[in-house]
Coordinates of C-alpha atoms in Angstrom, one line a residue:
M159 CA 97.9 124.4 136.5
K160 CA 99.5 122.2 133.8
A161 CA 98.1 119.3 132.0
A162 CA 100.0 116.0 132.0
M163 CA 100.8 113.9 129.0
D164 CA 100.0 110.2 128.7
N165 CA 100.7 108.2 125.5
G166 CA 100.8 111.4 123.6
K167 CA 97.2 112.3 124.8
L168 CA 96.3 115.2 127.0
K169 CA 95.2 114.3 130.5
M170 CA 93.3 116.9 132.5
D171 CA 92.7 117.2 136.2
N172 CA 89.4 118.1 137.8
Y173 CA 90.1 121.8 137.8
Q174 CA 90.7 121.9 134.1
L175 CA 87.6 119.7 133.5
S176 CA 85.4 122.1 135.4
T177 CA 86.8 125.0 133.4
I178 CA 86.0 123.3 130.1
N179 CA 82.6 122.3 131.4
S180 CA 81.8 126.0 132.1
Q181 CA 82.4 126.7 128.4
L182 CA 80.1 123.9 127.1
P183 CA 76.5 124.4 125.9
K184 CA 73.9 124.4 128.6
D185 CA 73.2 120.9 130.0
W186 CA 76.4 119.5 128.4
E187 CA 79.4 118.1 130.3
I188 CA 82.8 116.7 129.7
R189 CA 84.0 113.6 131.5
K190 CA 86.6 110.9 131.4
L191 CA 85.4 107.8 129.6
G192 CA 86.4 105.7 132.6
E193 CA 84.3 107.8 134.9
V194 CA 81.2 107.3 132.8
F195 CA 81.5 103.7 131.4
K196 CA 82.9 100.4 132.6
L197 CA 84.4 98.3 129.9
K198 CA 84.5 94.5 130.1
S199 CA 86.6 92.4 127.8
G200 CA 85.1 89.4 126.1
D201 CA 83.9 86.2 127.6
G202 CA 87.0 84.1 127.2
L203 CA 85.8 82.4 124.1
T204 CA 88.5 81.1 121.8
A205 CA 88.5 79.2 118.5
K206 CA 88.9 76.0 120.3
N207 CA 85.6 76.2 122.1
M208 CA 83.5 77.7 119.4
I209 CA 80.8 75.4 118.2
E210 CA 78.0 75.7 115.7
G211 CA 75.1 77.5 117.2
Q212 CA 72.3 80.0 116.8
Y213 CA 74.1 83.2 117.9
P214 CA 77.0 85.1 116.2
V215 CA 80.4 85.6 117.9
F216 CA 81.8 89.1 117.7
G217 CA 85.4 90.2 118.3
G218 CA 87.9 92.8 117.1
N219 CA 87.7 91.5 113.5
G220 CA 83.9 91.2 113.3
I221 CA 81.8 88.0 113.3
A222 CA 84.1 85.1 114.1
G223 CA 81.9 82.1 114.4
Y224 CA 78.9 80.8 116.4
H225 CA 78.2 79.6 119.9
N226 CA 75.1 78.5 121.8
Q227 CA 75.5 81.1 124.6
F228 CA 74.9 84.8 124.3
N229 CA 74.9 88.3 125.8
S230 CA 71.8 90.5 125.8
E231 CA 70.7 92.5 122.8
N232 CA 71.4 96.2 122.0
E233 CA 74.8 96.4 123.5
V234 CA 77.8 98.5 122.4
I235 CA 81.1 96.9 121.8
I236 CA 84.5 98.3 121.0
G237 CA 87.0 96.4 118.9
R238 CA 90.2 95.9 121.0
V239 CA 92.7 94.1 118.6
G240 CA 93.5 94.1 114.9
A241 CA 91.8 95.6 111.9
L242 CA 88.7 96.9 113.8
C243 CA 90.7 98.1 116.8
G244 CA 88.8 101.1 118.2
N245 CA 85.8 100.5 116.0
V246 CA 82.6 101.0 118.0
R247 CA 79.4 99.1 117.0
K248 CA 75.9 98.5 118.4
I249 CA 74.9 94.9 118.3
N250 CA 71.2 94.4 117.7
T251 CA 71.0 90.7 118.3
K252 CA 71.9 88.2 121.0
F253 CA 75.6 87.5 120.7
W254 CA 78.8 86.1 122.2
L255 CA 82.0 88.2 122.6
T256 CA 85.6 87.1 122.2
D257 CA 88.5 88.8 124.1
N258 CA 89.2 90.8 121.0
A259 CA 86.6 93.4 122.0
F260 CA 85.2 95.3 125.0
R261 CA 81.6 95.5 125.9
I262 CA 80.3 98.6 127.8
S263 CA 79.0 96.8 130.8
K264 CA 78.0 99.8 133.0
G265 CA 76.9 103.4 132.3
L266 CA 75.1 102.7 129.1
E267 CA 71.7 103.0 130.8
Y268 CA 72.2 106.8 131.1
F269 CA 72.7 107.2 127.3
N270 CA 71.1 106.6 124.0
S271 CA 73.2 103.7 122.7
N272 CA 73.2 105.1 119.1
F273 CA 74.5 108.4 120.5
V274 CA 77.3 106.5 122.3
V275 CA 78.4 104.8 119.0
Y276 CA 78.6 108.2 117.2
M277 CA 80.4 109.8 120.2
L278 CA 83.0 107.1 120.6
N279 CA 83.7 106.7 116.9
Y280 CA 84.2 110.5 116.8
K281 CA 86.9 110.1 119.4
D282 CA 88.9 107.8 117.2
L283 CA 89.7 105.3 119.9
R284 CA 92.2 103.5 117.6
S285 CA 94.6 106.4 118.1
F286 CA 94.9 105.3 121.8
A287 CA 96.2 101.9 120.8
R288 CA 99.5 100.4 121.6
Q289 CA 101.2 99.8 118.3
A290 CA 102.8 96.4 118.3
A291 CA 102.6 93.7 115.6
Q292 CA 99.0 94.7 115.5
P293 CA 97.2 97.6 117.3
V294 CA 95.8 96.8 120.7
I295 CA 93.8 99.1 123.1
S296 CA 93.6 98.4 126.8
N297 CA 91.1 99.4 129.4
S298 CA 93.7 101.7 131.0
S299 CA 94.5 103.5 127.7
L300 CA 90.8 104.5 127.3
K301 CA 89.9 105.5 130.9
D302 CA 91.2 109.1 130.6
V303 CA 89.7 109.7 127.1
L304 CA 87.6 112.9 127.4
I305 CA 84.0 112.7 126.1
K306 CA 81.5 115.5 125.7
F307 CA 77.8 114.9 125.8
P308 CA 74.4 116.4 126.7
K309 CA 73.0 115.0 129.9
S310 CA 69.5 114.8 128.5
I311 CA 68.8 111.5 126.6
E312 CA 66.2 113.4 124.6
E313 CA 68.9 115.8 123.4
Q314 CA 71.1 112.8 122.5
K315 CA 68.2 111.3 120.5
R316 CA 67.7 114.6 118.7
I317 CA 71.4 114.7 117.7
V318 CA 71.3 111.1 116.6
S319 CA 68.3 111.8 114.4
I320 CA 70.1 114.7 112.7
L321 CA 73.3 112.6 112.3
D322 CA 71.3 109.6 110.9
H323 CA 69.7 111.8 108.3
A324 CA 72.9 113.6 107.4
F325 CA 74.9 110.4 107.1
E326 CA 72.2 108.7 105.1
A327 CA 72.3 111.5 102.5
I328 CA 76.1 111.6 102.5
D329 CA 76.4 107.8 102.2
K330 CA 74.0 107.9 99.3
A331 CA 76.0 110.5 97.5
K332 CA 79.2 108.6 98.3
V333 CA 77.8 105.4 96.8
N334 CA 76.9 107.3 93.6
A335 CA 80.4 108.7 93.4
E336 CA 81.9 105.3 94.0
Q337 CA 79.7 103.8 91.2
N338 CA 80.8 106.6 88.8
L339 CA 84.5 105.8 89.7
K340 CA 83.9 102.1 89.0
N341 CA 82.1 103.0 85.7
A342 CA 85.0 105.1 84.6
K343 CA 87.5 102.3 85.2
E344 CA 85.3 99.7 83.5
L345 CA 84.7 101.9 80.5
F346 CA 88.5 102.1 79.8
E347 CA 88.9 98.4 80.4
S348 CA 86.1 97.6 78.0
Y349 CA 87.6 99.8 75.3
L350 CA 91.0 98.2 76.0
Q351 CA 89.5 94.8 75.6
G352 CA 87.9 95.8 72.3
V353 CA 91.2 97.0 70.8
F354 CA 92.8 93.6 71.3
E355 CA 89.8 91.6 70.2
N356 CA 89.1 93.5 67.0
K357 CA 92.2 92.3 65.1
G358 CA 92.7 93.3 61.5
D359 CA 94.3 91.4 58.6
D360 CA 97.7 92.9 59.3
W361 CA 97.7 91.4 62.8
E362 CA 99.5 88.4 64.1
E363 CA 99.0 86.2 67.2
D364 CA 101.9 84.3 68.6
R365 CA 103.0 82.6 71.8
L366 CA 104.1 85.2 74.3
K367 CA 107.4 83.2 74.8
N368 CA 108.2 83.6 71.1
V369 CA 108.0 87.4 71.2
C370 CA 109.1 88.2 74.8
E371 CA 111.8 87.0 77.2
L372 CA 110.9 85.8 80.6
K373 CA 113.3 86.6 83.4
S374 CA 113.0 85.6 87.0
G375 CA 114.3 87.6 90.0
T376 CA 117.6 87.0 91.7
T377 CA 119.0 86.5 95.2
I378 CA 121.1 89.4 96.6
S379 CA 123.3 89.0 99.6
P380 CA 122.0 91.3 102.4
S381 CA 125.5 92.7 102.6
L382 CA 125.1 94.2 99.2
E383 CA 121.8 96.0 100.0
R384 CA 122.2 99.8 100.4
N385 CA 120.1 102.7 101.5
E386 CA 121.3 104.4 98.3
G387 CA 122.7 103.2 95.1
D388 CA 122.6 103.4 91.3
V389 CA 120.4 100.3 90.9
L390 CA 117.0 99.8 92.4
Y391 CA 116.4 96.6 94.3
T392 CA 112.7 96.0 94.0
K393 CA 110.6 93.6 96.0
V394 CA 106.9 92.9 95.7
R395 CA 106.1 95.3 98.5
D396 CA 107.9 98.1 96.7
M397 CA 105.2 98.0 94.0
N398 CA 102.8 99.4 96.6
L399 CA 104.8 102.6 97.0
P400 CA 102.9 105.7 95.8
E401 CA 105.6 106.6 93.4
N402 CA 105.4 103.1 91.8
E403 CA 101.8 103.0 90.8
V404 CA 102.6 102.6 87.1
E405 CA 106.4 102.7 86.9
I406 CA 109.1 101.6 89.3
N407 CA 110.7 105.0 90.2
T408 CA 112.0 104.2 93.7
S409 CA 112.6 101.4 96.1
S410 CA 113.1 100.7 99.8
R411 CA 116.6 99.2 99.0
F412 CA 119.3 99.7 96.5
V413 CA 122.5 98.1 95.2
N414 CA 125.6 99.4 93.4
S415 CA 126.1 98.2 89.8
N416 CA 129.8 97.5 90.3
E417 CA 128.9 95.0 93.0
I418 CA 126.4 92.8 91.0
K419 CA 126.4 91.0 87.7
T420 CA 125.2 92.9 84.7
N421 CA 122.8 90.1 83.6
Q422 CA 120.9 90.5 86.9
I423 CA 119.7 94.0 85.8
I424 CA 116.2 94.1 84.3
P425 CA 116.3 96.4 81.2
E426 CA 114.2 99.4 80.7
G427 CA 110.9 98.6 79.0
A428 CA 110.4 95.3 80.9
I429 CA 107.3 94.7 83.0
I430 CA 107.6 93.1 86.4
F431 CA 104.9 91.3 88.5
P432 CA 104.6 89.1 91.5
K433 CA 105.3 85.4 90.8
R434 CA 104.8 83.8 94.2
G435 CA 102.2 83.8 97.0
G436 CA 99.0 85.7 97.5
A437 CA 100.4 88.8 95.8
I438 CA 99.7 87.1 92.4
A439 CA 96.0 87.7 93.0
T440 CA 96.6 91.5 93.2
N441 CA 97.6 91.5 89.4
K442 CA 100.2 94.2 89.9
K443 CA 102.2 95.0 86.8
R444 CA 104.8 97.8 86.8
K445 CA 107.1 99.3 84.1
I446 CA 110.8 99.3 84.5
V447 CA 112.2 102.7 83.6
S448 CA 115.6 102.7 85.2
P449 CA 118.3 100.1 86.2
T450 CA 116.5 97.6 88.5
I451 CA 117.0 94.2 89.9
V452 CA 114.1 92.2 91.5
D453 CA 114.0 89.5 94.1
L454 CA 113.0 85.9 93.7
N455 CA 109.3 86.6 94.3
T456 CA 109.2 88.7 91.2
M457 CA 109.4 88.0 87.5
A458 CA 110.0 90.2 84.5
I459 CA 108.8 90.1 80.9
I460 CA 110.9 91.8 78.3
P461 CA 109.3 92.5 74.9
S462 CA 111.3 91.7 71.8
K463 CA 111.7 94.2 68.9
K464 CA 108.5 92.8 67.4
I465 CA 106.4 94.3 70.3
D466 CA 106.3 97.9 71.3
K467 CA 107.0 98.0 75.1
N468 CA 104.0 100.3 75.8
Y469 CA 101.7 98.3 73.5
F470 CA 102.7 95.2 75.6
F471 CA 102.1 97.0 78.9
H472 CA 98.5 97.9 77.8
W473 CA 97.8 94.4 76.6
F474 CA 99.3 92.9 79.8
Q475 CA 96.9 95.0 82.0
L476 CA 94.1 92.8 80.8
F477 CA 95.9 89.5 81.6
D478 CA 94.9 87.8 84.8
L479 CA 98.0 86.4 86.5
K480 CA 95.8 84.0 88.6
S481 CA 94.8 82.2 85.4
I482 CA 98.3 80.8 85.0
S483 CA 99.4 80.3 88.6
N484 CA 99.6 76.7 89.7
G485 CA 97.1 75.2 92.3
A486 CA 99.7 74.5 95.0
N487 CA 99.2 75.7 98.6
I488 CA 101.5 78.6 97.7
P489 CA 100.6 79.9 94.2
Q490 CA 103.5 80.1 91.9
I491 CA 104.2 81.4 88.3
N492 CA 107.1 79.9 86.4
N493 CA 108.4 80.3 82.8
Y494 CA 106.4 77.3 81.7
S495 CA 103.2 78.9 83.0
F496 CA 103.2 81.0 79.9
D497 CA 103.5 78.1 77.4
D498 CA 99.9 78.5 76.2
V499 CA 99.6 82.3 76.5
Y500 CA 99.2 84.1 73.1
I501 CA 99.5 87.8 72.4
P502 CA 97.8 89.5 69.4
Y503 CA 99.6 92.4 67.8
P504 CA 99.8 94.4 64.6
K505 CA 102.8 93.4 62.4
S506 CA 103.7 97.1 62.1
I507 CA 105.4 98.7 65.1
K508 CA 104.0 102.0 63.8
E509 CA 100.5 100.7 64.0
Q510 CA 101.2 99.4 67.6
Q511 CA 102.4 102.9 68.5
I512 CA 99.2 104.5 67.0
I513 CA 97.2 102.2 69.3
V514 CA 99.3 103.2 72.2
R515 CA 98.8 106.9 71.6
Q516 CA 95.0 106.4 71.4
L517 CA 95.0 104.3 74.6
D518 CA 97.3 106.8 76.4
A519 CA 94.9 109.6 75.5
L520 CA 91.8 107.8 76.7
S521 CA 93.7 106.6 79.8
A522 CA 94.6 110.2 80.7
E523 CA 91.0 111.3 80.4
T524 CA 89.8 108.4 82.4
K525 CA 92.3 109.2 85.2
K526 CA 91.0 112.8 85.2
L527 CA 87.5 111.4 85.8
E528 CA 88.7 109.0 88.4
S529 CA 90.5 111.8 90.2
I530 CA 87.3 113.9 90.3
Y531 CA 85.2 111.1 91.7
Q532 CA 87.9 110.1 94.2
Q533 CA 88.0 113.7 95.4
K534 CA 84.3 113.7 95.8
I535 CA 84.5 110.5 97.9
D536 CA 87.2 112.0 100.1
D537 CA 85.2 115.2 100.4
F538 CA 82.2 113.2 101.7
E539 CA 84.4 111.6 104.4
E540 CA 85.6 115.0 105.4
L541 CA 82.0 116.3 105.5
K542 CA 81.1 113.5 107.9
K543 CA 84.0 114.5 110.2
S544 CA 82.8 118.1 110.0
V545 CA 79.2 117.2 110.9
L546 CA 80.4 115.1 113.8
Q547 CA 82.6 117.9 115.0
K548 CA 79.6 120.2 115.1
A549 CA 77.6 117.6 116.8
F550 CA 80.0 117.1 119.7
N551 CA 80.7 120.8 120.1
G552 CA 77.0 121.3 120.7
E553 CA 76.5 123.2 117.5
L554 CA 73.7 121.2 115.9

């Protein structure tokens, strides 16, 4: 007998379920989520009728506000929409629920609620979401999700106790690794700060605009954009591509050099950054290493012959773009924003290059440490998945 497919997920009939049940540990069973639990969407509460009150309002994106009515305590909710779509939480206080989440309204009385949270998070309910502008899961998309569990609440509690202790230890180790990762980054930033603060007698300090050229992005007709070309057409979002973490090596769009003006091309050695909107706060700065043009939301700084391009890049990493953006509703950086920005530098290009070599060496060692700590963090997440897998295969 064949299994049917629904939304990329395997659906099983009663014959297959009974076959799998026979392979489970003693006193365990496998059931469809819709057979065990009844899900109820929120209480129709919207932003318009939220008022200040004693009890928190929960929805797909967490606490949304307050209201003077509530549901009972110790309930399990499932995020339905948005960033926390599929996220399962136990609420330990009286609360109100928006339509951005489900509440388990029936069936929970036969389970330990903490066990249910572990069990449903293990199932990754977000993977059953309909992917639109934002992910959304429906009651019907969850009803055929298969869940495995021991029928004994005491056994569920035993598993919860093991998972609680294991996750507490894993989370503690993960916090230590995250702190070590943060320390490694801060150590390099501290050293970098010291380099530019401890200026010698052979240093100068000048307005940035006197030793660098500021160049804004350009508008390109959509008809000139290509999937391939000899010039990268870089937009702010392209700075997020994995290959562009430090240098702009690729882009989502391209242009051909024979179809644009030469002066639109940003030269090699320039640094680009966001000049408009919330992206300014990300402080992204990227090196230009091949022919590139940028859009109007992006600006470039081109060091003159007085400033080594790599020296400038290191110095610019410490510069906070937010400090020069205007206070309008939409933050903006213009050429005049740099009028009072000064850059310190050794008069000798060779001295600048010596500093660059020292910083590059330290940066390389720092990145090795960061890689080690990041791998540890990733390993802890994998360990959690492994422990959960054992738990819901009845192997704990």
